[in-house]
PDB file of C-alpha atoms in Angstrom:
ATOM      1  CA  UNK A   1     -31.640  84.494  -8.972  1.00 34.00           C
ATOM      2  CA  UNK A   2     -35.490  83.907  -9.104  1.00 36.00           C
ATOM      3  CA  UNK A   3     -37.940  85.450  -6.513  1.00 41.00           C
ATOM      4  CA  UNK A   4     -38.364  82.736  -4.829  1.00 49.00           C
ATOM      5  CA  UNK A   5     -34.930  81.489  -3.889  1.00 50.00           C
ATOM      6  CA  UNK A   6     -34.232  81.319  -0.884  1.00 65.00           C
ATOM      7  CA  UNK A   7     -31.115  83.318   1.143  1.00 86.00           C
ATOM      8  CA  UNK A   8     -28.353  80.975   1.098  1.00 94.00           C
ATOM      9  CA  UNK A   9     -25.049  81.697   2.542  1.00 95.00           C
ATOM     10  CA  UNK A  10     -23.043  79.110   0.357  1.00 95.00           C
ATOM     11  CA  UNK A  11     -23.776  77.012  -2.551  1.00 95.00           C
ATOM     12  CA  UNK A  12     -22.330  73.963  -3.890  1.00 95.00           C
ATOM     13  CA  UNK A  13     -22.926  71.421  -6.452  1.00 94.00           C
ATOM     14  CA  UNK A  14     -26.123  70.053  -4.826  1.00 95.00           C
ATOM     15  CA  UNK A  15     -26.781  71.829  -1.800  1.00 96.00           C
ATOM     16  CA  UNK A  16     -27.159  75.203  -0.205  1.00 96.00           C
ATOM     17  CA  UNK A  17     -26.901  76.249   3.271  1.00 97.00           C
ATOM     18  CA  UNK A  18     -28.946  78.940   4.690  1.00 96.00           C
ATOM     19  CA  UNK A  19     -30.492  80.175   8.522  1.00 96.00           C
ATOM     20  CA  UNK A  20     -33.460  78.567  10.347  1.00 96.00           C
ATOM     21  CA  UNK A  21     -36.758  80.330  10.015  1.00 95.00           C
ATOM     22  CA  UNK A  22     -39.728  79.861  11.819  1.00 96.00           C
ATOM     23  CA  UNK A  23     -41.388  79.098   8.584  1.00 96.00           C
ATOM     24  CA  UNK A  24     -39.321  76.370   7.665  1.00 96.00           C
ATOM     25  CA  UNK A  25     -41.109  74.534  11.133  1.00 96.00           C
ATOM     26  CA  UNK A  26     -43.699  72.338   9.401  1.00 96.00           C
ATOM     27  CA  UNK A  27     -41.044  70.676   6.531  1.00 96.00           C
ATOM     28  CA  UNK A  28     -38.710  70.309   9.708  1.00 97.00           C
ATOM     29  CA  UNK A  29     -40.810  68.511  11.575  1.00 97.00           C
ATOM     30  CA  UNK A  30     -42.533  66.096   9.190  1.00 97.00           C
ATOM     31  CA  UNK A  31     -38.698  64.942   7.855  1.00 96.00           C
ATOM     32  CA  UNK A  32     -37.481  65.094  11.369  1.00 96.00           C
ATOM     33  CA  UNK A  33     -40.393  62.176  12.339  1.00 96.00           C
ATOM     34  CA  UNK A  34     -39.694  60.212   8.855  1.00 95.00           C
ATOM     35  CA  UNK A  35     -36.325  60.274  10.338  1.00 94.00           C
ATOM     36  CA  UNK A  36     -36.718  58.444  13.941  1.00 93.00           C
ATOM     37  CA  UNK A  37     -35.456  55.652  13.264  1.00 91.00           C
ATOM     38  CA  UNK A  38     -32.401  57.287  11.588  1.00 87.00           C
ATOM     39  CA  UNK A  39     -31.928  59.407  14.251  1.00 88.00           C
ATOM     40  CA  UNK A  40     -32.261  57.460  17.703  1.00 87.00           C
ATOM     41  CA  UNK A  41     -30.644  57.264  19.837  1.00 87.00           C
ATOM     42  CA  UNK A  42     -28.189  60.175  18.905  1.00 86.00           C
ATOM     43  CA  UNK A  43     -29.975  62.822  17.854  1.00 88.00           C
ATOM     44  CA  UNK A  44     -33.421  64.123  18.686  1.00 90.00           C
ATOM     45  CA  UNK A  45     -34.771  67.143  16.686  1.00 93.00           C
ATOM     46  CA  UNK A  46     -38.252  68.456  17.241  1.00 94.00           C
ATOM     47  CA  UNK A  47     -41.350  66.937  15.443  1.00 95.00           C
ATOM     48  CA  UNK A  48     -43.902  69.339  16.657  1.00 96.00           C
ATOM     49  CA  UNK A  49     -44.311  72.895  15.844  1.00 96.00           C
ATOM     50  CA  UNK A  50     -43.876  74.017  19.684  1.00 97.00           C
ATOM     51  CA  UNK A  51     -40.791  72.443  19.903  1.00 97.00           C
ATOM     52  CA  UNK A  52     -39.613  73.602  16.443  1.00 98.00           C
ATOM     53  CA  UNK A  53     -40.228  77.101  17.432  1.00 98.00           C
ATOM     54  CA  UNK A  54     -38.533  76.744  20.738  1.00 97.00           C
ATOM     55  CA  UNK A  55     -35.616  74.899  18.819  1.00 97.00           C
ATOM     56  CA  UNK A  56     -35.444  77.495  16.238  1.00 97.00           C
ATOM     57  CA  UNK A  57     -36.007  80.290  18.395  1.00 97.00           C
ATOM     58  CA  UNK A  58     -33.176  79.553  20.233  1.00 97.00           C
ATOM     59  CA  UNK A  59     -30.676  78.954  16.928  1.00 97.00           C
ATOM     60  CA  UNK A  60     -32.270  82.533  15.503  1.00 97.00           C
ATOM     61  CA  UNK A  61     -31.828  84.870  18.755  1.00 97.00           C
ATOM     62  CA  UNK A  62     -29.098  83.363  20.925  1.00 97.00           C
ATOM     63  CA  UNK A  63     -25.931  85.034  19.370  1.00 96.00           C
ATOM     64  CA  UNK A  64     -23.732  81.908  20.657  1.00 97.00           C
ATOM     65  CA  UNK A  65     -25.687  79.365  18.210  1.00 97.00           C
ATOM     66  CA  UNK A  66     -25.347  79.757  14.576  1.00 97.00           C
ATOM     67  CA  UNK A  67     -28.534  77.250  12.801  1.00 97.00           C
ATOM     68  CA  UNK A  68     -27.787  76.105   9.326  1.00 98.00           C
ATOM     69  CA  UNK A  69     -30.288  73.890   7.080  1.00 97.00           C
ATOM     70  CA  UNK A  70     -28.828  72.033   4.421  1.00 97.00           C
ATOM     71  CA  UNK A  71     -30.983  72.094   1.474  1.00 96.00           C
ATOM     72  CA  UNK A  72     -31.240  70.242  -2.108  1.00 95.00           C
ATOM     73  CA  UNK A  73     -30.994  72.710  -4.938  1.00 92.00           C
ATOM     74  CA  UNK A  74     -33.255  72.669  -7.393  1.00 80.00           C
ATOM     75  CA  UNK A  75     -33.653  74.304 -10.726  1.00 58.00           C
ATOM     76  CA  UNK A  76     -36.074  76.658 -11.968  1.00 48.00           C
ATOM     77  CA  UNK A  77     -37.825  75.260 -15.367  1.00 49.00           C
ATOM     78  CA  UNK A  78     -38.324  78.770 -16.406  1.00 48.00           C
ATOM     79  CA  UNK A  79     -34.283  79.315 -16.100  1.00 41.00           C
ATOM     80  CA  UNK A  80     -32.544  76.111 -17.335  1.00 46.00           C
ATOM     81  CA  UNK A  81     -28.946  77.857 -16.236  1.00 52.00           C
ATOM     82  CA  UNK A  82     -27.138  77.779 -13.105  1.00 53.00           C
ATOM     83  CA  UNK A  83     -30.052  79.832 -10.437  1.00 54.00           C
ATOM     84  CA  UNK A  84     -30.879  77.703  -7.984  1.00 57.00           C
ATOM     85  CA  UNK A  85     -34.086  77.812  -6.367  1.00 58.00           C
ATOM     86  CA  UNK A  86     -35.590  76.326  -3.197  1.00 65.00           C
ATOM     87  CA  UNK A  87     -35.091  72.497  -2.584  1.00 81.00           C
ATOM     88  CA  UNK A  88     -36.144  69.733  -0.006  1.00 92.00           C
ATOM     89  CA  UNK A  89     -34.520  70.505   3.660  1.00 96.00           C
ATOM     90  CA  UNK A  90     -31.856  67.555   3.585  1.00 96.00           C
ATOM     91  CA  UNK A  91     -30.498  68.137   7.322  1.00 97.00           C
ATOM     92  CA  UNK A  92     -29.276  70.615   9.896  1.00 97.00           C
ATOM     93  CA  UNK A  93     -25.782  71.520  10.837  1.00 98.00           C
ATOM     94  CA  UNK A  94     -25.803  73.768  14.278  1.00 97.00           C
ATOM     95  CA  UNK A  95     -22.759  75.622  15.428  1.00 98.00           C
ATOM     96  CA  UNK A  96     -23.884  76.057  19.631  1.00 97.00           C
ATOM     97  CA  UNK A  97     -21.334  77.559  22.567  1.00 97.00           C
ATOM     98  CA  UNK A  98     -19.979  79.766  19.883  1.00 97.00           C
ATOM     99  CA  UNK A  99     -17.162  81.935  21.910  1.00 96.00           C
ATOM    100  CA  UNK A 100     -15.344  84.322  20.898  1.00 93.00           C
ATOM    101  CA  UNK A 101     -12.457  86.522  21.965  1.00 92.00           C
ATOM    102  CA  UNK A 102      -8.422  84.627  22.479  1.00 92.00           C
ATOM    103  CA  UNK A 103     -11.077  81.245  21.414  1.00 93.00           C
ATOM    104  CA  UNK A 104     -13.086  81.645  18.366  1.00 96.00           C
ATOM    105  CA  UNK A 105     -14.360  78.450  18.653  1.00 97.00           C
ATOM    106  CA  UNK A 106     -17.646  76.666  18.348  1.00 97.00           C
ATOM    107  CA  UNK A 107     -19.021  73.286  18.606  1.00 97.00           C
ATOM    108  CA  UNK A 108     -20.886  71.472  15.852  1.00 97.00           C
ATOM    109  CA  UNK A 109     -24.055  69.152  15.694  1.00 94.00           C
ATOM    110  CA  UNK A 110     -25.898  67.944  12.617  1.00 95.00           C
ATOM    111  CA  UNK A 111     -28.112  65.654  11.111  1.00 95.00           C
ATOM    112  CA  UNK A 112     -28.965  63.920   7.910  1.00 95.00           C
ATOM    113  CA  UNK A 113     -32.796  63.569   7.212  1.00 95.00           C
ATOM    114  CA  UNK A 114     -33.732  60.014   6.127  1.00 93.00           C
ATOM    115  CA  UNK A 115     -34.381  60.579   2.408  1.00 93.00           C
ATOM    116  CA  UNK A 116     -31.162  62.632   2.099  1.00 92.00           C
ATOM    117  CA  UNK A 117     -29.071  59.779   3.788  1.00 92.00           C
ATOM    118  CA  UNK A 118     -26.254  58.246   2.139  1.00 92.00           C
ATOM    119  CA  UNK A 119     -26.141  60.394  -0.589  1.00 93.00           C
ATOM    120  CA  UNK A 120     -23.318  62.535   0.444  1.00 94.00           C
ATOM    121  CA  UNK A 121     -25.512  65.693   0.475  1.00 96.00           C
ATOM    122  CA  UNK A 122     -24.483  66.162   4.661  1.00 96.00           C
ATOM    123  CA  UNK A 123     -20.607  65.939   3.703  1.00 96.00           C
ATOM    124  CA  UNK A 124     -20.957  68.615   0.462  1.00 97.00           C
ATOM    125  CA  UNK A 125     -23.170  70.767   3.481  1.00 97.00           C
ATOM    126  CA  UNK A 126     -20.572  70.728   6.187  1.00 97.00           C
ATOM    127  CA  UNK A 127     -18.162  71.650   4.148  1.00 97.00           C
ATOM    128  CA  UNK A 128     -20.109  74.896   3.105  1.00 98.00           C
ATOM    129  CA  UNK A 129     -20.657  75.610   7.041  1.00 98.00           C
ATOM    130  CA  UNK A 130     -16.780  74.983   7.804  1.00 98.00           C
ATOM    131  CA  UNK A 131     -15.955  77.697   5.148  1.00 97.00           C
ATOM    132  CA  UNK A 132     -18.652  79.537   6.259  1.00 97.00           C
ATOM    133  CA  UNK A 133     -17.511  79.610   9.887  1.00 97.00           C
ATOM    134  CA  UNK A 134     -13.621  80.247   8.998  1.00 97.00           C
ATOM    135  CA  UNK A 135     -14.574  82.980   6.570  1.00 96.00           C
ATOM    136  CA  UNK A 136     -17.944  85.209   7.402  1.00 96.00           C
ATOM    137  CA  UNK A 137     -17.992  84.250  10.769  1.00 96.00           C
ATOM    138  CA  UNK A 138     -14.113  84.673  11.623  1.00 96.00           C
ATOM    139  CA  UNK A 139     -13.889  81.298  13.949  1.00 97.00           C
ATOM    140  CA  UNK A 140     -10.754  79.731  14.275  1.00 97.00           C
ATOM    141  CA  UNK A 141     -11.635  75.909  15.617  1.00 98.00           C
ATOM    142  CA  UNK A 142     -14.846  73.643  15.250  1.00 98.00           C
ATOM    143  CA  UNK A 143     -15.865  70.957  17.670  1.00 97.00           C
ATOM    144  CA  UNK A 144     -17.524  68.035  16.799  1.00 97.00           C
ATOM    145  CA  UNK A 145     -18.659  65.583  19.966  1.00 96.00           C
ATOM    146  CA  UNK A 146     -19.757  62.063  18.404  1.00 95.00           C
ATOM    147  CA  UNK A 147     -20.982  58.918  20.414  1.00 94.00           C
ATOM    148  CA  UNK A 148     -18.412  56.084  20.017  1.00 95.00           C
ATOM    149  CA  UNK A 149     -20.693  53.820  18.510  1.00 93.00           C
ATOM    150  CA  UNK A 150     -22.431  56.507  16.049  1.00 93.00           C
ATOM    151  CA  UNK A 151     -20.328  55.322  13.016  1.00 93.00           C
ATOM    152  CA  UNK A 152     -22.537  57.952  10.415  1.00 93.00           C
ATOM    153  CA  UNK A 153     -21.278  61.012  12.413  1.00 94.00           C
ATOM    154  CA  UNK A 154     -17.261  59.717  13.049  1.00 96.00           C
ATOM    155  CA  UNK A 155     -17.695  58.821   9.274  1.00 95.00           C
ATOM    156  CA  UNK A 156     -18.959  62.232   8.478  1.00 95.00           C
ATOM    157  CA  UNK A 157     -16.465  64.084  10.485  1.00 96.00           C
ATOM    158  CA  UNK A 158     -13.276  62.105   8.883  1.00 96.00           C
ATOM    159  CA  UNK A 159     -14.668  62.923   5.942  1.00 95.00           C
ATOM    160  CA  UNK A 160     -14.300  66.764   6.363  1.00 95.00           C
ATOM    161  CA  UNK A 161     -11.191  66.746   7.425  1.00 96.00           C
ATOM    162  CA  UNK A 162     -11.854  66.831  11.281  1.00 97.00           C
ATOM    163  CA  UNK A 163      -8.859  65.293  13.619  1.00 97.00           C
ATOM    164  CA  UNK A 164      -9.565  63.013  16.415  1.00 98.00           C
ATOM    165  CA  UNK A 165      -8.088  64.506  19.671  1.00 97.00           C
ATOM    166  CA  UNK A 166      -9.454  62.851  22.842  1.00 96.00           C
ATOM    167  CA  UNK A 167     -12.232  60.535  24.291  1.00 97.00           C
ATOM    168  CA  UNK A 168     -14.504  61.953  26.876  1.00 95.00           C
ATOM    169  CA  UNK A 169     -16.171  59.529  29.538  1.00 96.00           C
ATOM    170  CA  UNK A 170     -19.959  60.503  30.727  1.00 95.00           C
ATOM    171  CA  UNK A 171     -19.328  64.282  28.638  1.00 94.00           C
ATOM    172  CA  UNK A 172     -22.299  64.940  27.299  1.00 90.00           C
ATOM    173  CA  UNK A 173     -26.160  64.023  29.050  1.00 92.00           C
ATOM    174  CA  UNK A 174     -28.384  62.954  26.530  1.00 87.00           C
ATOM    175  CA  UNK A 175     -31.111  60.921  26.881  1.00 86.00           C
ATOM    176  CA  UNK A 176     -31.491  59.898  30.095  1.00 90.00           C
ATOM    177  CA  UNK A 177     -27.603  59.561  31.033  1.00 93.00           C
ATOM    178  CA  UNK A 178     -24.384  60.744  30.493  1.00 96.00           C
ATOM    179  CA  UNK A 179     -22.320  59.348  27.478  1.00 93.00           C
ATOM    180  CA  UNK A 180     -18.632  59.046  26.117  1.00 95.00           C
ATOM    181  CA  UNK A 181     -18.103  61.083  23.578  1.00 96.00           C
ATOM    182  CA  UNK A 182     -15.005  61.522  21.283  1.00 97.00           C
ATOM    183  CA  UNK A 183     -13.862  64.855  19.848  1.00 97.00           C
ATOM    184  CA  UNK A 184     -13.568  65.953  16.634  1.00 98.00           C
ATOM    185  CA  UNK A 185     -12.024  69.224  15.343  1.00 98.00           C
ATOM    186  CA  UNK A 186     -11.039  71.423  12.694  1.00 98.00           C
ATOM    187  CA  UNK A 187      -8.884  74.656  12.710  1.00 97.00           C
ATOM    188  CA  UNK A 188      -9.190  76.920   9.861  1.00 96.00           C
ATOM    189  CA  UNK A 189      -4.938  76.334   9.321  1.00 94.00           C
ATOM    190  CA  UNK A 190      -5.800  72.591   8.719  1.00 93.00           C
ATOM    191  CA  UNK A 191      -8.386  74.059   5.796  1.00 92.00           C
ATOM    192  CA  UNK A 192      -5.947  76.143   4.320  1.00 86.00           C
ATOM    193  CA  UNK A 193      -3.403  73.635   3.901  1.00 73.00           C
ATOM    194  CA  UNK A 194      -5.556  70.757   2.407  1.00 69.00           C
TER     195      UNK A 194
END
């Protein structure tokens, strides 16, 4: 692999995952504000480096969060083969209220950035972090929380295999309020036998 690639923790066809770093702040940021209007009302991410360090800060050193940034792979013209080197940040999967113990469970958020939308580089990413989290990380179950009316994220999470199991009135406070939320999961049994 090339100097300059970065660490990723799983690679697919078009995407690699790998951890937040506080260097990865200004790239964040600037797709994370081309992205309001993708984003809103669901999902707010940082778009200034305070916040983006305070966000990342927390993914980085609080051992019950797991960040993950799903990146475009690109190819190094020097090396025409198979080494992927750095691409553009495409979204952001977070694994928060990781427990662990009789539960091994965590709970999931993510986001697409706008120019990434649509082009099934989120689904090819989650599925990286699911393996990721059922394998290195040893978790048995993955949450995924999703706004009735946010049809990108239910879309996303039927996609990768998560179940629906329950609706949630006023579960989550976000924005001002608290909102329904249905639940999503995954077990690592349900991977193994697809």
């Amino acid at each position: 692999m090339p100097e300059n690639a970065p660490d990723y923790l799983a690679i697919g066809p078009r995407v690699g995952i790998r951890p937040f770093t506080y260097e990865d702040g200004a790239e964040f940021t600037a797709r994370a504000r081309e992205s309001k209007d993708l984003h809103q009302p669901w999902l707010f991410p940082p778009v200034g480096a305070d916040a983006y360090a305070a966000y990342a800060g927390r993914l980085i050193e609080d051992p019950t969060k797991a960040g993950f940034l799903v990146c475009e792979l690109a190819h190094s013209p020097e090396n025409v083969g198979d080494a992927p080197v750095g691409g553009s940040i495409a979204g952001f999967i977070n694994i928060n209220n990781i427990v662990e113990g009789g539960f091994l469970c965590g709970a999931l958020g993510y986001g697409a950035f706008a120019h990434a939308a649509g082009r099934g580089l989120m689904s090819e990413g989650l599925g990286l972090v699911v393996r990721h989290a059922f394998g290195k990380m040893r978790l048995h179950r993955l949450e995924i929380n999703v706004q009735p009316g946010n049809a990108a994220s239910i879309a996303l999470a039927r996609h990768c295999g998560f179940r629906l199991e329950g609706f949630s009135p006023d579960f989550i406070y976000m924005d001002g309020a608290w909102r329904d939320h249905e639940r999503w999961a995954i077990t690592a049994e349900m991977t193994r036998s697809r």
